[in-house]
Amino acid sequence: MVSVWRYSHLLFAIISSAFLLMASITGVILAVEPISNKVQPYRISGADELSLAEVLTTLDDTYEEILAVTRDRNGFIKVSAIIDGANAEFYVNPFNGEKLADPIEKQAIYQFATNLHRSLFLKSTGRILIGLSSFFLILIAISGIVLIAKRQGGYRHFFSPIVRENFSQYHHVVYSRFALVPIFILALTGVYLSLLRFNIIPETPISMEVDYDNIKEEPALPHAEFELFKNTQLGDIRDLEYPFSEFVEDYYIIRYRDKEVFLNQVTGDILAEEKFPMVQIISSWATVLHTAEGSILWAIFVGLGSLAIPFLIITGFVIYFKRPKTKIRNEFSKNQAEIVILVGTEGGTTLQFAEQFQKKLLERKVPCFLGMMNEYNRFKSMQQLILITATYGQGEAPASAEKFLSLLQKKPQNQNFKFTTVGFGSTAYPHFCQFAHEAHQHLSQLDNGTAFMEVFTVNDQSFEAFQNWCTEWSQLQGMDLRLEKPKTMGNTLPSSTFKVLNKSELPTDETFLLNLKNLNGAKPISGDLLSVVPKEGERERLYSLGKLSDNSLVVSIRRHPNGLCSNYLHQLEDGEKLTATVIPNRNFHFPKNSKKTILIATGTGIGPFLGMIEENTNKKELHLYWGARTPQSLNLYKEFIQKSMQGGKLSHFKTAYSREKEEKVYVQHLIKKDRDLFAQVLKKRGAIMICGSIAMQKEVLYELQDICSQELGRDLSYFQNKKQIKMDCY
Amino acid sequence: MTPPNISYKCMIQMTNYSGEKAYVVVSLINPEGNYEKTLYVQGDDAEWFPDLKQWWDFSNGSNENIDGLTGATIGNGERNIISLTFDESQLDAGYKVRFESAVEDQDYHEVDAEIKLNSATIKNKVDGTGYIRYIRMVPNR
């Protein structure tokens, strides 16, 4: 079903994009026109409350012959008159009849934009094309709404945070959600105006008859005495036409917003009156909504909507062209391959991970085949099937895996095989990796399939998590595969220079703390990341930053025996300089409005928390749970923690040591014991922040999920979406 | 010395045709039946002027300056009241006032309505044959 919506969304966009691009760009220009008109100082405050009797008396005293008085959508009063035998039109101040200015002339740019916008200078053909594009825009908007709802996992989650895969995908969804309303209104009114133009919506004109035989010539009243003129305010009318001649057969014509009245010019009697037909009133609304005449706010609103269209067209096509188009390179045919990797992907990101994996296998000359899950077939030499799949919307199959479950039944394998499933997803969605589990389940039910590993899940496209799976898998296979992280693409953030203030070390634990001073550039916040490139050409390593003061930052580092970056940082002496880049990590900043906060870390994951604790000068309730191997590991932070507790910046501190006793204690065990505290913090809109290893994150989330569903009757994702659970794990 | 002028108030009443707003040009036709000069152009977007073919051939061909003679287009069923000025010598001398009209993508009416510049009959209502229902003229106050 998803693909039907997707293909129609794309198809309509392809058909109409060129015209929509034209119409939207000119639309943005045209949105400026009503604003530039409205800001002219021709609207006189209080004029709308004047009666017609007052206004007409003033004007007749000032000018020789008035033909008509018009009140436009800006509230400007325009008079048509004959002055010295010539036609004249101008804005007036209705209080004193004074001429304010000549009518605003439509500027050439707006005239040009209007023509292009309406008909592309192709007259009727162009109008049809634009009308059709407008219609397609409605269809694009509708299919877009459905696609967002599916992606977000239901209409209820329409405005939930969007998982970011890449720039185009993320911003396409973000902007379309907000531009939806103006775009929909513009498209709908655009179609309406086109239909009106081509008479498909018939505009029935008003047809009032005046009974000339019974027209009265007395009692003659001065027109200032006419009831209607005395009782009608200037603000109520659209225009008023004077009688053509002094014969009684000629009358005043007064148009209101909803009706037209003919008025005897001698007696002031109403000769005829008729309401405008509904179509005309709707048309008037459609025009105002589409052109934004007379309202600056509305003009800005639809102008921004119009501006979003070119952006959505471009990002939309980028998403389309980035989608995998079976560009996969295989060295072995599907029947030669012993390992078959099948991918279930929506936007193609998951495929990139699978490709990395395939590449490493090929380097080892392992006969493997990479394909989409929809290509599931009989694989004659397959010994192991590896599924790497995302989940779409409410646990549905992603685009490239839609047919997988049915193919599984139709194409049974002739030999026994093992299978492994890796699920990609985000715990911010309620149906985390559901399709991966479902596929795994179906495979388990086959007679000749055996699970090689449990389903492994990867949260938020974490490369580290995928690497962990790869290590685990390759060790079971008796190999040692190391994936290459794709190099950071065009890191445009400027780098800063830091001075090493101090290094404290705990050799037994291979951990050390670096105190840095920022000499220029970025102003980091605790939780931001420090990107360090140890040598040119090497890939970056990221460390979480803690900010102790404006002049002192802290990073906590574990030294790996062969770690290029950790050893590079380790050999820095006090006073030496370091060039690195600060990467903002907004999702891991301390939540300002959280009254109670729980920090959970293992090992060096405590780094950013040191800064957050130090900055807790308001002494809000703050709990720290910390896991390490032995109590000695704490020596590096002991002094800081003690000082913080004495100063009231840290309320509670609990530790879990995994190598201290017979029984290993991990942070998740502490969480289990303190369930009530965790439930209470979440309930009171407090936050839980997690920093450390992916393995720890998994266990902690498992425990938290249990607390959420048991104690709070909610899914964990609910709190994640409310940004009450923040994570930075590696 | 410029000859004395005479000016008339003129009402152009449109029919209930369907379509875009109409372009109407009012021209003075000399006794030989040729365009003498443009009196008024109802329509402010020069893009459409060539649609009024006969008049455009004359006006554009003779490089006539029509600045200040133009006014907004009006739609079906609406009316427009304008002031037209002539030399007194043109009155009762075989001159005519021609109204020609065009609507985007619809027929062009070279002579939608025509009124003789004759003081005895000028006040008579003249029916149009295209988008104009009728024309009325009265002397200006």
Short mmCIF file of N, CA and C in Angstrom, two decimals, chain A residues 132-227:
data_model
loop_
_atom_site.label_atom_id
_atom_site.label_comp_id
_atom_site.label_asym_id
_atom_site.label_seq_id
_atom_site.Cartn_x
_atom_site.Cartn_y
_atom_site.Cartn_z
N LEU A 132 -4.52 22.47 -14.02
CA LEU A 132 -4.28 21.04 -13.81
C LEU A 132 -3.17 20.83 -12.77
N SER A 133 -2.12 21.65 -12.88
CA SER A 133 -1.03 21.52 -11.90
C SER A 133 -1.54 21.77 -10.50
N SER A 134 -2.45 22.74 -10.41
CA SER A 134 -3.03 23.08 -9.13
C SER A 134 -3.81 21.86 -8.60
N PHE A 135 -4.50 21.20 -9.51
CA PHE A 135 -5.24 20.00 -9.13
C PHE A 135 -4.28 18.90 -8.68
N PHE A 136 -3.18 18.75 -9.42
CA PHE A 136 -2.19 17.75 -9.03
C PHE A 136 -1.59 18.08 -7.67
N LEU A 137 -1.48 19.38 -7.41
CA LEU A 137 -0.93 19.79 -6.11
C LEU A 137 -1.82 19.31 -4.97
N ILE A 138 -3.14 19.34 -5.21
CA ILE A 138 -4.06 18.82 -4.18
C ILE A 138 -3.76 17.33 -3.97
N LEU A 139 -3.63 16.60 -5.08
CA LEU A 139 -3.36 15.16 -4.97
C LEU A 139 -2.02 14.89 -4.29
N ILE A 140 -1.03 15.73 -4.63
CA ILE A 140 0.29 15.57 -4.00
C ILE A 140 0.17 15.81 -2.50
N ALA A 141 -0.61 16.83 -2.14
CA ALA A 141 -0.78 17.14 -0.72
C ALA A 141 -1.47 15.98 0.00
N ILE A 142 -2.51 15.44 -0.62
CA ILE A 142 -3.24 14.34 0.03
C ILE A 142 -2.34 13.11 0.18
N SER A 143 -1.67 12.73 -0.91
CA SER A 143 -0.81 11.55 -0.81
C SER A 143 0.32 11.82 0.17
N GLY A 144 0.76 13.08 0.23
CA GLY A 144 1.81 13.45 1.18
C GLY A 144 1.35 13.27 2.62
N ILE A 145 0.12 13.65 2.89
CA ILE A 145 -0.42 13.50 4.25
C ILE A 145 -0.42 12.01 4.62
N VAL A 146 -0.90 11.18 3.68
CA VAL A 146 -0.95 9.74 3.95
C VAL A 146 0.45 9.20 4.20
N LEU A 147 1.41 9.66 3.37
CA LEU A 147 2.78 9.15 3.51
C LEU A 147 3.40 9.55 4.85
N ILE A 148 3.13 10.78 5.27
CA ILE A 148 3.67 11.21 6.57
C ILE A 148 3.06 10.37 7.67
N ALA A 149 1.73 10.18 7.59
CA ALA A 149 1.06 9.40 8.63
C ALA A 149 1.64 7.99 8.68
N LYS A 150 1.89 7.40 7.51
CA LYS A 150 2.44 6.04 7.49
C LYS A 150 3.85 6.03 8.06
N ARG A 151 4.64 7.00 7.65
CA ARG A 151 6.02 7.06 8.12
C ARG A 151 6.07 7.25 9.64
N GLN A 152 5.14 8.09 10.14
CA GLN A 152 5.18 8.43 11.56
C GLN A 152 4.48 7.37 12.40
N GLY A 153 3.85 6.41 11.75
CA GLY A 153 3.17 5.37 12.50
C GLY A 153 1.79 5.80 12.97
N GLY A 154 1.01 6.39 12.06
CA GLY A 154 -0.37 6.75 12.39
C GLY A 154 -0.57 8.25 12.45
N TYR A 155 -1.82 8.67 12.25
CA TYR A 155 -2.14 10.10 12.24
C TYR A 155 -1.91 10.73 13.61
N ARG A 156 -2.05 9.93 14.65
CA ARG A 156 -1.84 10.46 16.00
C ARG A 156 -0.42 10.98 16.16
N HIS A 157 0.49 10.36 15.42
CA HIS A 157 1.91 10.73 15.56
C HIS A 157 2.34 11.69 14.47
N PHE A 158 1.35 12.31 13.82
CA PHE A 158 1.64 13.16 12.66
C PHE A 158 2.71 14.20 12.98
N PHE A 159 2.60 14.80 14.15
CA PHE A 159 3.54 15.87 14.49
C PHE A 159 4.64 15.42 15.45
N SER A 160 4.79 14.11 15.61
CA SER A 160 5.88 13.61 16.46
C SER A 160 7.21 13.92 15.80
N PRO A 161 8.28 13.88 16.58
CA PRO A 161 9.60 14.16 15.98
C PRO A 161 9.90 13.18 14.85
N ILE A 162 10.66 13.65 13.90
CA ILE A 162 10.98 12.85 12.72
C ILE A 162 12.39 12.29 12.89
N VAL A 163 12.53 11.02 12.58
CA VAL A 163 13.87 10.45 12.63
C VAL A 163 14.64 10.93 11.41
N ARG A 164 15.82 11.45 11.67
CA ARG A 164 16.58 12.06 10.59
C ARG A 164 17.45 11.03 9.90
N GLU A 165 17.19 10.81 8.62
CA GLU A 165 18.04 9.91 7.83
C GLU A 165 19.06 10.73 7.06
N ASN A 166 18.59 11.77 6.43
CA ASN A 166 19.50 12.67 5.73
C ASN A 166 18.81 14.02 5.58
N PHE A 167 19.53 14.99 5.10
CA PHE A 167 19.01 16.35 5.03
C PHE A 167 17.69 16.44 4.28
N SER A 168 17.67 15.86 3.06
CA SER A 168 16.49 16.00 2.22
C SER A 168 15.27 15.34 2.83
N GLN A 169 15.46 14.11 3.28
CA GLN A 169 14.33 13.37 3.85
C GLN A 169 13.77 14.12 5.06
N TYR A 170 14.68 14.55 5.94
CA TYR A 170 14.25 15.19 7.17
C TYR A 170 13.52 16.50 6.89
N HIS A 171 14.14 17.35 6.08
CA HIS A 171 13.54 18.66 5.85
C HIS A 171 12.32 18.59 4.94
N HIS A 172 12.29 17.62 4.06
CA HIS A 172 11.10 17.44 3.22
C HIS A 172 9.88 17.21 4.13
N VAL A 173 10.05 16.35 5.11
CA VAL A 173 8.92 16.04 5.99
C VAL A 173 8.63 17.22 6.92
N VAL A 174 9.68 17.79 7.50
CA VAL A 174 9.48 18.89 8.44
C VAL A 174 8.73 20.05 7.78
N TYR A 175 9.22 20.49 6.61
CA TYR A 175 8.61 21.65 5.98
C TYR A 175 7.24 21.33 5.41
N SER A 176 7.06 20.12 4.90
CA SER A 176 5.76 19.82 4.32
C SER A 176 4.68 19.82 5.40
N ARG A 177 5.03 19.38 6.61
CA ARG A 177 4.01 19.38 7.66
C ARG A 177 3.52 20.78 7.96
N PHE A 178 4.43 21.75 7.93
CA PHE A 178 4.01 23.10 8.26
C PHE A 178 3.43 23.84 7.06
N ALA A 179 3.92 23.51 5.87
CA ALA A 179 3.45 24.22 4.69
C ALA A 179 2.15 23.61 4.16
N LEU A 180 1.77 22.49 4.73
CA LEU A 180 0.61 21.76 4.24
C LEU A 180 -0.64 22.64 4.16
N VAL A 181 -0.92 23.38 5.23
CA VAL A 181 -2.16 24.15 5.28
C VAL A 181 -2.19 25.23 4.19
N PRO A 182 -1.18 26.13 4.12
CA PRO A 182 -1.24 27.13 3.04
C PRO A 182 -1.21 26.49 1.65
N ILE A 183 -0.43 25.44 1.46
CA ILE A 183 -0.36 24.83 0.14
C ILE A 183 -1.72 24.26 -0.25
N PHE A 184 -2.35 23.62 0.70
CA PHE A 184 -3.66 23.02 0.42
C PHE A 184 -4.67 24.11 0.05
N ILE A 185 -4.66 25.20 0.79
CA ILE A 185 -5.60 26.29 0.51
C ILE A 185 -5.30 26.91 -0.86
N LEU A 186 -4.02 27.13 -1.14
CA LEU A 186 -3.65 27.73 -2.43
C LEU A 186 -4.07 26.82 -3.59
N ALA A 187 -3.83 25.51 -3.42
CA ALA A 187 -4.15 24.58 -4.50
C ALA A 187 -5.66 24.51 -4.72
N LEU A 188 -6.38 24.42 -3.62
CA LEU A 188 -7.83 24.30 -3.70
C LEU A 188 -8.46 25.53 -4.33
N THR A 189 -8.07 26.73 -3.84
CA THR A 189 -8.64 27.95 -4.40
C THR A 189 -8.15 28.14 -5.83
N GLY A 190 -6.93 27.70 -6.11
CA GLY A 190 -6.40 27.80 -7.47
C GLY A 190 -7.25 26.99 -8.43
N VAL A 191 -7.57 25.77 -8.03
CA VAL A 191 -8.42 24.93 -8.87
C VAL A 191 -9.80 25.58 -9.04
N TYR A 192 -10.32 26.08 -7.94
CA TYR A 192 -11.64 26.72 -8.00
C TYR A 192 -11.64 27.88 -9.00
N LEU A 193 -10.63 28.73 -8.90
CA LEU A 193 -10.58 29.89 -9.79
C LEU A 193 -10.43 29.45 -11.25
N SER A 194 -9.70 28.35 -11.48
CA SER A 194 -9.57 27.85 -12.85
C SER A 194 -10.91 27.35 -13.37
N LEU A 195 -11.61 26.60 -12.53
CA LEU A 195 -12.91 26.08 -12.95
C LEU A 195 -13.88 27.22 -13.25
N LEU A 196 -13.77 28.26 -12.45
CA LEU A 196 -14.61 29.43 -12.65
C LEU A 196 -14.27 30.07 -14.00
N ARG A 197 -13.00 30.17 -14.26
CA ARG A 197 -12.53 30.80 -15.48
C ARG A 197 -13.03 30.06 -16.71
N PHE A 198 -13.06 28.73 -16.62
CA PHE A 198 -13.50 27.96 -17.77
C PHE A 198 -14.99 27.61 -17.70
N ASN A 199 -15.70 28.36 -16.80
CA ASN A 199 -17.15 28.20 -16.74
C ASN A 199 -17.62 26.83 -16.34
N ILE A 200 -16.74 26.04 -15.75
CA ILE A 200 -17.18 24.72 -15.29
C ILE A 200 -17.98 24.92 -14.02
N ILE A 201 -17.56 25.92 -13.24
CA ILE A 201 -18.44 26.40 -12.17
C ILE A 201 -19.15 27.61 -12.78
N PRO A 202 -20.45 27.52 -13.02
CA PRO A 202 -21.13 28.64 -13.69
C PRO A 202 -21.35 29.80 -12.72
N GLU A 203 -21.04 30.99 -13.18
CA GLU A 203 -21.27 32.16 -12.35
C GLU A 203 -22.57 32.79 -12.81
N THR A 204 -23.61 32.62 -12.01
CA THR A 204 -24.89 33.20 -12.43
C THR A 204 -24.92 34.66 -12.05
N PRO A 205 -25.06 35.54 -13.04
CA PRO A 205 -25.05 36.96 -12.70
C PRO A 205 -26.38 37.37 -12.07
N ILE A 206 -26.29 38.44 -11.33
CA ILE A 206 -27.48 38.97 -10.68
C ILE A 206 -28.35 39.61 -11.78
N SER A 207 -29.66 39.44 -11.70
CA SER A 207 -30.50 40.03 -12.77
C SER A 207 -31.72 40.69 -12.16
N MET A 208 -31.53 41.91 -11.71
CA MET A 208 -32.63 42.60 -11.06
C MET A 208 -33.41 43.42 -12.08
N GLU A 209 -34.71 43.41 -11.91
CA GLU A 209 -35.55 44.21 -12.80
C GLU A 209 -36.10 45.40 -12.01
N VAL A 210 -36.09 46.56 -12.63
CA VAL A 210 -36.67 47.74 -12.00
C VAL A 210 -38.04 47.97 -12.67
N ASP A 211 -39.01 48.19 -11.85
CA ASP A 211 -40.37 48.42 -12.37
C ASP A 211 -40.49 49.90 -12.75
N TYR A 212 -40.11 50.20 -13.99
CA TYR A 212 -40.05 51.61 -14.42
C TYR A 212 -41.42 52.28 -14.45
N ASP A 213 -42.50 51.46 -14.66
CA ASP A 213 -43.84 52.06 -14.77
C ASP A 213 -44.28 52.68 -13.45
N ASN A 214 -43.83 52.07 -12.34
CA ASN A 214 -44.30 52.56 -11.04
C ASN A 214 -43.24 53.33 -10.27
N ILE A 215 -42.27 53.83 -10.98
CA ILE A 215 -41.17 54.55 -10.30
C ILE A 215 -41.70 55.91 -9.83
N LYS A 216 -41.41 56.25 -8.58
CA LYS A 216 -41.99 57.48 -7.99
C LYS A 216 -41.03 58.66 -8.11
N GLU A 217 -41.63 59.85 -8.24
CA GLU A 217 -40.78 61.05 -8.31
C GLU A 217 -40.98 61.96 -7.11
N GLU A 218 -41.83 61.52 -6.21
CA GLU A 218 -41.98 62.28 -4.98
C GLU A 218 -42.34 61.36 -3.83
N PRO A 219 -42.15 61.77 -2.60
CA PRO A 219 -41.55 63.05 -2.21
C PRO A 219 -40.04 63.09 -2.51
N ALA A 220 -39.60 64.19 -3.08
CA ALA A 220 -38.18 64.36 -3.38
C ALA A 220 -37.45 64.74 -2.09
N LEU A 221 -36.37 64.04 -1.83
CA LEU A 221 -35.58 64.31 -0.63
C LEU A 221 -34.14 64.61 -1.05
N PRO A 222 -33.44 65.46 -0.30
CA PRO A 222 -31.99 65.58 -0.55
C PRO A 222 -31.34 64.24 -0.17
N HIS A 223 -30.34 63.81 -0.90
CA HIS A 223 -29.89 62.43 -0.66
C HIS A 223 -29.27 62.20 0.72
N ALA A 224 -28.87 63.27 1.37
CA ALA A 224 -28.36 63.12 2.74
C ALA A 224 -29.48 62.64 3.67
N GLU A 225 -30.73 62.78 3.23
CA GLU A 225 -31.86 62.38 4.07
C GLU A 225 -32.33 60.96 3.78
N PHE A 226 -31.74 60.32 2.78
CA PHE A 226 -32.18 58.95 2.46
C PHE A 226 -31.91 58.03 3.65
N GLU A 227 -32.95 57.25 3.99
CA GLU A 227 -32.81 56.32 5.12
C GLU A 227 -31.59 55.42 4.96
#
